[in-house]
Amino acid sequence: MRALGALIAVLLLAGCTATPDAKPKRTRADEPLPTTTAITLPPRPREVKLDRADPCTLLTSAQRKELGMDRPPLPGRNPNMGDAKVCDFRDSTRALSVRIGLVLVQGVEVWLDETAQADVTQTQIAGFPAVVVRTAAQTAFCNVDVDVAAGQFLDVQFGNAGSGHPPSLEQMCSRAQEVAQAAVRTLISAK
């Protein structure tokens, strides 16, 4: 349980689909997020293991151009996510960033646990169950996590990288879904 809490804390600090209109919206960043009702994810259409994937190849050059990511991909590792392979992409014109992470130590259900302390909305990315994750203290980024295999998930974070006119959280969540769609399509085509 301690590992689950640590993973959640790290994902929240490291780095959300459009929310349904029925959900209340926060007017101030310091207001608590609305309580999320229990979510049960549907089965995935197939299992796509991430063990041998390279996050820097999950966005093709054409996809990066379409998304406005004009800087070369920067590979790395995140020791706080089980030494997950990550790749950072940047839009230097608008000062926005994308991070794609391959989480191999925990399934996407980590966000469905009541201890997650996040507003989680169910969505679907390229036919796979996914969640959009918003956290109360963070309005500079949004995460979309895709359930691609048992005990593994694709984490996509879209965020502000210093823009003086950053997009709204809703816009960042929408863009995170766009990036996740592109990354999953590339992942599937490589299998």
Coordinates of C-alpha atoms in Angstrom, one line a residue:
M1 CA 0.0 0.0 0.0
R2 CA 2.9 2.3 0.7
A3 CA 4.3 1.7 -2.8
L4 CA 0.8 2.6 -4.2
G5 CA 0.8 5.9 -2.3
A6 CA 4.3 6.7 -3.4
L7 CA 3.5 6.0 -7.0
I8 CA 0.4 8.2 -6.9
A9 CA 2.4 11.0 -5.2
V10 CA 5.1 10.8 -7.8
L11 CA 2.7 10.8 -10.7
L12 CA 0.9 13.8 -9.3
L13 CA 4.1 15.7 -8.9
A14 CA 5.5 14.5 -12.3
G15 CA 2.8 15.5 -14.3
C16 CA -6.3 14.9 -17.5
T17 CA -10.3 13.9 -21.5
A18 CA -12.7 16.6 -21.4
T19 CA -14.8 16.5 -18.3
P20 CA -18.5 15.6 -18.7
D21 CA -20.7 18.7 -18.5
A22 CA -22.5 17.1 -15.5
K23 CA -19.4 17.4 -13.3
P24 CA -19.1 20.6 -11.2
K25 CA -16.3 22.9 -12.2
R26 CA -13.9 24.5 -9.8
T27 CA -13.7 28.3 -9.8
R28 CA -10.5 28.5 -7.8
A29 CA -7.4 26.3 -7.8
D30 CA -7.5 25.9 -4.0
E31 CA -11.0 24.5 -4.0
P32 CA -11.1 20.7 -3.6
L33 CA -11.9 18.6 -6.6
P34 CA -15.4 17.0 -6.8
T35 CA -15.6 13.5 -5.6
T36 CA -15.3 10.9 -8.3
T37 CA -17.8 8.2 -8.4
A38 CA -16.5 4.6 -8.7
I39 CA -15.2 3.8 -12.2
T40 CA -15.0 0.3 -13.6
L41 CA -13.0 0.2 -16.8
P42 CA -14.2 -1.9 -19.7
P43 CA -11.9 -4.7 -20.9
R44 CA -9.1 -3.6 -23.3
P45 CA -9.5 -4.8 -26.9
R46 CA -6.2 -6.6 -26.7
E47 CA -3.1 -6.5 -24.6
V48 CA -0.2 -4.4 -25.9
K49 CA 2.9 -4.8 -23.6
L50 CA 5.1 -1.8 -23.2
D51 CA 8.2 -3.7 -22.0
R52 CA 10.1 -3.2 -25.3
A53 CA 8.6 0.0 -26.4
D54 CA 10.5 3.2 -26.8
P55 CA 8.5 6.3 -25.7
C56 CA 10.4 8.6 -28.1
T57 CA 9.2 6.6 -31.1
L58 CA 5.5 6.7 -30.1
L59 CA 5.0 10.0 -31.9
T60 CA 6.2 9.9 -35.5
S61 CA 7.8 13.0 -37.0
A62 CA 4.5 13.7 -38.9
Q63 CA 2.5 13.4 -35.6
R64 CA 5.0 15.7 -33.8
K65 CA 4.7 18.3 -36.5
E66 CA 0.9 18.1 -36.5
L67 CA 0.9 18.5 -32.7
G68 CA 3.3 21.4 -32.9
M69 CA 6.2 19.6 -31.1
D70 CA 9.2 21.1 -32.9
R71 CA 12.1 20.1 -30.6
P72 CA 13.9 16.8 -30.8
P73 CA 12.5 14.1 -28.4
L74 CA 14.5 13.8 -25.1
P75 CA 14.6 10.3 -23.7
G76 CA 15.0 9.7 -20.0
R77 CA 13.9 7.7 -17.0
N78 CA 11.7 8.5 -14.1
P79 CA 13.0 6.6 -11.0
N80 CA 9.9 7.6 -9.1
M81 CA 7.7 5.7 -11.5
G82 CA 9.6 2.4 -11.2
D83 CA 12.4 3.6 -13.4
A84 CA 9.9 4.2 -16.2
K85 CA 11.2 5.1 -19.7
V86 CA 9.9 8.6 -20.5
C87 CA 10.3 10.9 -23.5
D88 CA 9.8 14.7 -23.4
F89 CA 8.6 16.6 -26.5
R90 CA 8.4 20.5 -26.6
D91 CA 6.6 23.1 -28.6
S92 CA 9.1 25.9 -28.4
T93 CA 6.8 28.4 -30.1
R94 CA 4.0 28.2 -27.6
A95 CA 6.1 26.9 -24.6
L96 CA 4.1 23.7 -24.2
S97 CA 5.4 20.2 -23.4
V98 CA 4.4 16.6 -23.7
R99 CA 5.8 13.7 -21.7
I100 CA 5.1 10.1 -22.6
G101 CA 5.9 7.5 -19.9
L102 CA 5.7 3.8 -20.0
V103 CA 4.7 2.7 -16.5
L104 CA 5.5 -1.0 -16.0
V105 CA 5.1 -1.4 -12.3
Q106 CA 1.5 -0.5 -11.8
G107 CA -1.7 -0.7 -13.8
V108 CA -4.0 2.3 -14.6
E109 CA -6.2 1.1 -11.7
V110 CA -3.8 3.0 -9.4
W111 CA -6.0 6.1 -10.3
L112 CA -9.2 4.3 -9.4
D113 CA -8.2 3.7 -5.8
E114 CA -9.9 6.0 -3.4
T115 CA -6.5 7.0 -2.0
A116 CA -5.5 8.6 -5.3
Q117 CA -6.9 12.0 -4.3
A118 CA -7.6 13.0 -7.9
D119 CA -10.6 13.7 -10.1
V120 CA -10.6 10.8 -12.6
T121 CA -12.8 10.7 -15.7
Q122 CA -13.2 7.6 -17.8
T123 CA -12.6 7.9 -21.5
Q124 CA -11.4 5.8 -24.4
I125 CA -8.2 6.2 -26.4
A126 CA -8.0 4.3 -29.8
G127 CA -10.4 1.7 -28.4
F128 CA -8.5 1.2 -25.1
P129 CA -10.0 2.2 -21.7
A130 CA -8.3 5.2 -20.3
V131 CA -8.6 7.8 -17.6
V132 CA -8.1 11.6 -17.5
V133 CA -6.5 12.6 -14.2
R134 CA -6.8 16.0 -12.6
T135 CA -5.2 16.8 -9.3
A136 CA -6.3 19.6 -7.0
A137 CA -2.9 21.3 -6.7
Q138 CA -1.9 21.1 -10.3
T139 CA -3.4 23.3 -13.1
A140 CA -0.3 23.5 -15.3
F141 CA -0.7 20.0 -16.8
C142 CA -3.2 17.2 -17.5
N143 CA -2.6 13.5 -17.6
V144 CA -4.3 10.8 -19.7
D145 CA -3.4 7.2 -18.8
V146 CA -4.2 4.4 -21.1
D147 CA -4.8 0.8 -20.0
V148 CA -2.8 -1.1 -22.6
A149 CA -1.8 -4.2 -20.6
A150 CA -2.2 -5.8 -17.2
G151 CA 0.0 -4.0 -14.7
Q152 CA 1.1 -1.4 -17.2
F153 CA -0.1 1.9 -18.6
L154 CA 0.8 4.5 -21.1
D155 CA 1.0 7.9 -19.3
V156 CA 0.7 11.1 -21.4
Q157 CA 1.1 14.4 -19.8
F158 CA 0.4 17.7 -21.6
G159 CA 1.4 20.9 -19.9
N160 CA 2.6 24.4 -19.8
A161 CA 6.4 24.8 -20.1
G162 CA 6.6 28.5 -19.3
S163 CA 4.0 30.0 -21.6
G164 CA 2.8 33.5 -20.7
H165 CA -0.6 32.6 -22.0
P166 CA -1.0 28.9 -21.2
P167 CA -4.0 26.9 -22.4
S168 CA -6.8 26.2 -19.9
L169 CA -6.8 22.9 -18.0
E170 CA -9.7 21.7 -20.2
Q171 CA -7.6 22.5 -23.3
M172 CA -4.6 20.7 -21.9
C173 CA -6.7 17.7 -21.1
S174 CA -8.1 17.7 -24.7
R175 CA -4.6 18.0 -26.1
A176 CA -3.3 15.2 -23.8
Q177 CA -6.1 13.0 -25.3
E178 CA -4.9 13.9 -28.9
V179 CA -1.4 13.0 -28.0
A180 CA -2.5 9.7 -26.4
Q181 CA -4.5 8.8 -29.5
A182 CA -1.5 9.4 -31.7
A183 CA 0.8 7.5 -29.4
V184 CA -1.5 4.4 -29.1
R185 CA -2.0 4.3 -32.9
T186 CA 1.8 4.3 -33.3
L187 CA 2.2 1.6 -30.6
I188 CA -0.4 -0.6 -32.2
S189 CA 1.0 -0.3 -35.7
A190 CA 4.4 -1.3 -34.4
K191 CA 3.0 -4.6 -32.9

